[in-house]
Short mmCIF file of C-alpha atoms in Angstrom, two decimals:
data_model
loop_
_atom_site.label_atom_id
_atom_site.label_comp_id
_atom_site.label_asym_id
_atom_site.label_seq_id
_atom_site.Cartn_x
_atom_site.Cartn_y
_atom_site.Cartn_z
CA MET A 213 39.84 17.27 86.23
CA GLU A 214 38.49 16.68 82.70
CA GLU A 215 37.84 13.21 81.32
CA LEU A 216 40.84 11.19 80.17
CA ASP A 217 41.19 10.40 76.48
CA TYR A 218 41.67 6.66 76.77
CA HIS A 219 40.30 3.79 74.71
CA VAL A 220 39.12 0.40 75.94
CA THR A 221 38.64 -2.51 73.56
CA PHE A 222 36.74 -5.65 74.51
CA PRO A 223 36.84 -9.02 72.71
CA THR A 224 34.06 -10.19 70.42
CA ASN A 225 32.17 -12.25 72.98
CA PHE A 226 31.71 -9.20 75.21
CA SER A 227 30.32 -6.77 72.64
CA LYS A 228 26.80 -7.60 71.51
CA SER A 229 26.57 -4.89 68.86
CA ARG A 230 30.03 -4.91 67.25
CA GLU A 231 32.79 -7.42 66.68
CA VAL A 232 35.13 -5.19 68.65
CA SER A 233 33.92 -2.71 71.22
CA ASP A 234 36.16 0.39 71.41
CA VAL A 235 34.84 2.76 74.06
CA SER A 236 36.08 5.88 75.82
CA GLU A 237 35.69 7.08 79.39
CA SER A 238 32.39 8.83 78.65
CA ASP A 239 30.51 5.52 78.32
CA VAL A 240 32.48 3.10 80.51
CA ARG A 241 29.94 3.25 83.29
CA SER A 242 27.34 1.65 81.02
CA ARG A 243 29.56 -1.43 80.63
CA SER A 244 30.12 -4.30 83.02
CA ILE A 245 32.05 -7.56 83.04
CA THR A 246 30.28 -10.78 83.95
CA GLY A 247 30.88 -14.51 83.94
CA ASP A 248 34.04 -15.93 82.41
CA MET A 249 35.16 -12.47 81.27
CA ARG A 250 36.65 -11.96 84.73
CA THR A 251 39.52 -14.27 83.79
CA VAL A 252 40.39 -12.40 80.58
CA PRO A 253 43.69 -10.46 80.83
CA VAL A 254 43.55 -6.67 80.64
CA ILE A 255 46.53 -5.05 78.91
CA VAL A 256 47.03 -1.35 79.68
CA LEU A 257 49.26 0.37 77.12
CA LEU A 258 50.84 3.67 78.24
CA GLY A 259 52.18 5.58 75.23
CA TRP A 260 55.42 7.47 74.70
CA TYR A 261 55.88 11.23 74.23
CA GLY A 262 54.30 12.26 70.92
CA CYS A 263 52.54 8.92 70.48
CA GLN A 264 49.27 8.98 68.55
CA ASP A 265 46.53 6.50 69.36
CA LYS A 266 46.82 4.91 65.91
CA HIS A 267 50.43 4.04 66.76
CA LEU A 268 49.50 2.57 70.13
CA ALA A 269 46.67 0.62 68.47
CA LYS A 270 49.26 -1.39 66.50
CA TYR A 271 50.55 -2.70 69.81
CA SER A 272 47.12 -3.31 71.31
CA SER A 273 46.23 -5.40 68.24
CA ILE A 274 48.86 -7.91 69.39
CA TYR A 275 46.75 -8.60 72.46
CA GLN A 276 43.34 -8.13 70.84
CA SER A 277 44.20 -10.93 68.40
CA LYS A 278 44.35 -13.23 71.42
CA GLY A 279 40.99 -12.10 72.78
CA PHE A 280 42.39 -9.87 75.53
CA ILE A 281 40.86 -6.63 76.80
CA THR A 282 43.05 -3.59 76.09
CA MET A 283 43.20 -0.03 77.37
CA ARG A 284 45.26 2.65 75.58
CA TYR A 285 46.36 5.98 77.04
CA THR A 286 49.07 8.55 76.27
CA LEU A 287 49.92 11.41 78.61
CA PRO A 288 49.43 14.80 76.85
CA HIS A 289 52.45 17.02 76.17
CA ASP A 290 51.48 19.64 78.74
CA TYR A 291 51.54 17.04 81.52
CA LEU A 292 55.03 15.90 80.55
CA PHE A 293 56.38 19.44 80.86
CA SER A 294 54.44 20.41 83.97
CA ILE A 295 56.13 21.13 87.29
CA LYS A 296 52.92 20.05 89.04
CA LYS A 297 53.47 16.32 89.32
CA SER A 298 50.18 16.02 91.17
CA SER A 299 48.50 16.33 87.75
CA THR A 300 50.22 13.17 86.52
CA ARG A 301 49.31 11.46 89.78
CA ASP A 302 45.67 12.42 89.19
CA VAL A 303 45.85 10.78 85.76
CA ALA A 304 47.21 7.59 87.31
CA LEU A 305 44.44 7.56 89.91
CA LYS A 306 41.84 8.08 87.21
CA LEU A 307 43.17 5.13 85.22
CA LEU A 308 43.11 2.94 88.33
CA GLU A 309 39.53 3.99 89.02
CA ALA A 310 38.60 2.90 85.49
CA PHE A 311 39.20 -0.75 86.42
CA PHE A 312 36.44 -0.49 89.02
CA ASP A 313 34.16 1.53 86.73
CA LEU A 314 34.46 -1.25 84.14
CA GLY A 315 34.26 -4.09 86.65
CA LEU A 316 37.79 -5.21 85.76
CA GLN A 317 39.18 -5.24 89.29
CA GLU A 318 39.14 -9.05 89.40
CA ASN A 319 40.82 -9.54 86.01
CA PRO A 320 44.57 -10.15 85.68
CA ILE A 321 46.10 -6.79 84.71
CA PHE A 322 49.26 -6.11 82.70
CA PHE A 323 50.93 -2.76 82.02
CA HIS A 324 52.82 -2.33 78.73
CA VAL A 325 54.77 0.89 79.27
CA PHE A 326 56.53 2.83 76.51
CA SER A 327 59.47 5.17 77.11
CA ASN A 328 59.58 7.69 79.95
CA GLY A 329 56.34 9.27 78.72
CA GLY A 330 54.48 6.13 79.77
CA GLY A 331 56.85 5.67 82.68
CA TYR A 332 55.77 8.93 84.32
CA VAL A 333 52.23 7.55 84.58
CA TYR A 334 53.35 4.08 85.63
CA ARG A 335 55.48 5.60 88.40
CA HIS A 336 52.38 7.02 90.10
CA ILE A 337 50.41 3.84 89.46
CA THR A 338 52.95 1.66 91.25
CA GLU A 339 53.45 4.21 94.04
CA THR A 340 49.69 4.26 94.62
CA VAL A 341 49.13 0.50 94.47
CA ASN A 342 52.18 -0.27 96.61
CA GLY A 343 51.98 2.77 98.86
CA PRO A 344 50.85 3.03 102.49
CA ASN A 345 47.27 3.96 101.55
CA PRO A 346 46.32 2.07 98.37
CA GLY A 347 42.62 1.96 99.25
CA GLN A 348 40.56 -0.18 96.88
CA CYS A 349 43.56 -0.42 94.51
CA ALA A 350 45.10 -3.00 96.84
CA ALA A 351 42.62 -5.51 95.41
CA LEU A 352 43.83 -5.12 91.82
CA LYS A 353 45.47 -8.22 90.34
CA ILE A 354 48.50 -6.70 88.63
CA THR A 355 50.13 -9.73 87.05
CA GLY A 356 52.98 -8.39 84.91
CA VAL A 357 54.70 -5.27 83.56
CA LEU A 358 56.33 -4.88 80.14
CA CYS A 359 58.81 -2.00 79.80
CA ASP A 360 59.58 -0.89 76.23
CA SER A 361 62.55 1.50 75.90
CA MET A 362 62.36 2.64 79.53
CA PRO A 363 63.15 3.81 82.11
CA SER A 364 66.07 6.22 82.10
CA TYR A 365 67.31 9.26 83.96
CA PRO A 366 65.75 12.12 81.93
CA THR A 367 68.29 14.68 80.74
CA ALA A 368 68.09 17.81 78.60
CA THR A 369 69.76 15.93 75.75
CA SER A 370 67.36 12.99 75.86
CA ALA A 371 64.41 15.40 76.12
CA PHE A 372 65.61 17.31 73.05
CA ARG A 373 65.99 14.10 71.03
CA ALA A 374 62.56 12.88 72.11
CA ILE A 375 61.02 16.19 71.04
CA VAL A 376 62.72 16.10 67.64
CA THR A 377 61.57 12.52 67.11
CA ALA A 378 57.97 13.42 67.98
CA MET A 379 57.86 16.41 65.62
CA PRO A 380 56.19 15.91 62.19
CA GLN A 381 59.05 15.00 59.87
CA SER A 382 57.29 16.63 56.92
CA GLN A 383 58.22 20.07 58.27
CA HIS A 384 61.34 21.92 57.11
CA TRP A 385 64.43 21.05 59.15
CA PHE A 386 64.88 24.66 60.31
CA ILE A 387 61.29 24.87 61.60
CA LEU A 388 61.80 21.56 63.41
CA TYR A 389 65.02 22.86 64.93
CA VAL A 390 63.48 26.14 66.16
CA LYS A 391 60.44 24.38 67.64
CA SER A 392 62.56 21.73 69.31
CA LEU A 393 64.98 24.30 70.69
CA GLY A 394 62.10 26.32 72.12
CA VAL A 395 60.61 23.32 73.90
CA TRP A 396 64.06 22.27 75.12
CA ILE A 397 64.64 25.72 76.68
CA PHE A 398 61.20 25.51 78.28
CA PHE A 399 62.08 22.06 79.63
CA MET A 400 65.33 23.40 81.11
CA VAL A 401 63.56 26.33 82.79
CA LEU A 402 60.94 24.02 84.34
CA THR A 403 63.67 21.67 85.54
CA LEU A 404 65.53 24.57 87.17
CA ILE A 405 62.36 25.88 88.83
CA SER A 406 61.51 22.41 90.13
CA TYR A 407 65.08 21.94 91.36
CA ILE A 408 64.99 25.20 93.32
CA ARG A 409 61.50 24.54 94.72
CA LYS A 410 62.47 21.12 96.01
CA GLY A 411 65.72 22.26 97.57
CA GLY A 412 68.08 20.65 95.08
CA THR A 413 66.04 17.64 93.99
CA SER A 414 64.59 17.75 90.47
CA ASP A 415 61.47 15.85 89.40
CA GLN A 416 63.58 14.18 86.71
CA GLY A 417 65.91 12.79 89.35
CA THR A 418 63.06 11.56 91.55
CA TYR A 419 61.54 9.70 88.59
CA TYR A 420 64.54 7.45 88.01
CA ARG A 421 65.02 6.88 91.72
CA ALA A 422 61.34 6.02 92.03
CA MET A 423 61.75 3.41 89.30
CA LEU A 424 64.77 1.98 91.11
CA ALA A 425 62.62 1.71 94.24
CA ASP A 426 59.58 0.27 92.42
CA LYS A 427 57.82 -2.13 94.81
CA MET A 428 55.71 -3.91 92.20
CA GLN A 429 56.00 -7.61 93.05
CA CYS A 430 54.98 -9.12 89.71
CA PRO A 431 57.41 -10.19 86.94
CA GLN A 432 58.73 -7.53 84.58
CA LEU A 433 59.95 -7.81 80.99
CA PHE A 434 62.32 -5.16 79.63
CA LEU A 435 62.48 -4.68 75.85
CA TYR A 436 65.28 -2.36 74.79
CA SER A 437 68.11 -1.69 72.34
CA LYS A 438 71.75 -0.69 72.62
CA LYS A 439 71.19 1.62 69.64
CA ASP A 440 68.55 3.71 71.45
CA ALA A 441 69.61 7.36 71.14
CA ILE A 442 67.02 8.67 73.63
CA VAL A 443 67.10 6.21 76.52
CA PRO A 444 70.61 4.90 77.34
CA TYR A 445 70.49 1.13 77.60
CA LYS A 446 72.78 1.21 80.62
CA ASP A 447 70.08 3.12 82.54
CA ILE A 448 67.68 0.27 81.84
CA GLN A 449 70.28 -2.30 82.83
CA GLY A 450 70.74 -0.41 86.10
CA ILE A 451 67.05 -0.92 86.88
CA ILE A 452 67.26 -4.59 85.90
CA LYS A 453 70.28 -5.14 88.13
CA GLU A 454 68.60 -3.44 91.10
CA ARG A 455 65.36 -5.42 90.76
CA ARG A 456 67.23 -8.70 90.48
CA HIS A 457 69.28 -7.79 93.52
CA ARG A 458 66.02 -7.30 95.42
CA GLY A 459 64.83 -10.75 94.38
CA PHE A 460 62.23 -9.79 91.76
CA ASP A 461 61.55 -11.83 88.62
CA VAL A 462 63.06 -9.80 85.77
CA GLN A 463 63.34 -10.82 82.12
CA GLU A 464 64.89 -8.93 79.22
CA VAL A 465 65.11 -8.89 75.45
CA VAL A 466 67.87 -6.66 74.12
CA TRP A 467 68.57 -5.81 70.48
CA GLU A 468 71.62 -4.25 68.87
CA ASP A 469 70.02 -2.36 66.00
CA SER A 470 66.50 -1.04 66.74
CA ASP A 471 65.72 2.60 67.50
CA HIS A 472 63.76 4.04 70.42
CA VAL A 473 60.28 2.41 70.70
CA ALA A 474 60.88 0.87 67.26
CA HIS A 475 61.54 -2.74 68.23
CA LEU A 476 58.18 -3.94 66.88
CA ARG A 477 58.90 -2.36 63.51
CA LYS A 478 62.45 -3.75 63.32
CA HIS A 479 61.84 -7.17 64.87
CA PRO A 480 58.08 -7.83 64.58
CA GLU A 481 58.04 -11.61 65.03
CA GLU A 482 60.50 -11.64 67.92
CA TYR A 483 58.76 -8.72 69.65
CA VAL A 484 55.27 -10.21 69.42
CA ALA A 485 56.49 -13.64 70.53
CA ALA A 486 58.31 -12.17 73.55
CA CYS A 487 55.28 -10.16 74.69
CA LEU A 488 52.78 -13.00 74.33
CA LYS A 489 55.08 -15.55 75.96
CA PHE A 490 55.62 -13.23 78.91
CA VAL A 491 51.87 -12.77 79.39
CA LYS A 492 51.27 -16.51 79.06
CA ASP A 493 53.99 -17.37 81.57
CA CYS A 494 52.70 -14.81 84.08
CA LEU A 495 49.15 -16.15 83.80
CA GLU A 496 50.36 -19.70 84.38
CA ARG A 497 52.11 -18.58 87.55
CA VAL A 498 48.91 -17.25 89.10
CA ASP A 499 46.66 -20.15 88.07
#
């Protein structure tokens, strides 16, 4: 498997050569964490479908401004439309290994997950960490999970809308329509193939059920909107209800007017305050 295109940013007092150290997987093994840096929170941001790193960097800056370590990663398009879910699992395992490569296994870790695109990766992360054979991952200090505009039961309609949203809006509407329709048909064919292969159980269906069965013990914060045209808010509320029923600490911030993964743009002050307060509260719980 080729190297993952992820970015790690360390606070000023870790980097000796630059105010902010932004490194990729190719040079992580030359870095190490020592001393008081082991108490610094690590925020892992998992991007949505079509997300560019510059977009994800706007969110990581929220945490970098507080001196936190951040890691940014977005699953490529071909993984999202692959019937080989083992490939996404491999990505999750690679990201988990990065904590040990960087010496971050003793730091408090948070996952900030965006849409189902980030959720597909998170699903395999939580199944690995909380599975029967977690290996060294059992030692990771996962302290909190933030869920932005996710999860939902993926449908052909939601996939089509997500594709249209991710397309460059500078293109002519007809070109956008043809491209989106082509990818939607491809998505439907893959879903059908997966459904037949698994004897009537699609990968899309197993994703939502896996999120319902998520065994992650730490608190979770759900950030979502009733206006979201891609992820139905009632799907998210179904997850919230199930986790609360199982006794987990679940918090939520719900808006009436923000679009899919656009809560920061629409409600910047409220969004930032909610995220930072959640992290602060989680850290106080483990102290």
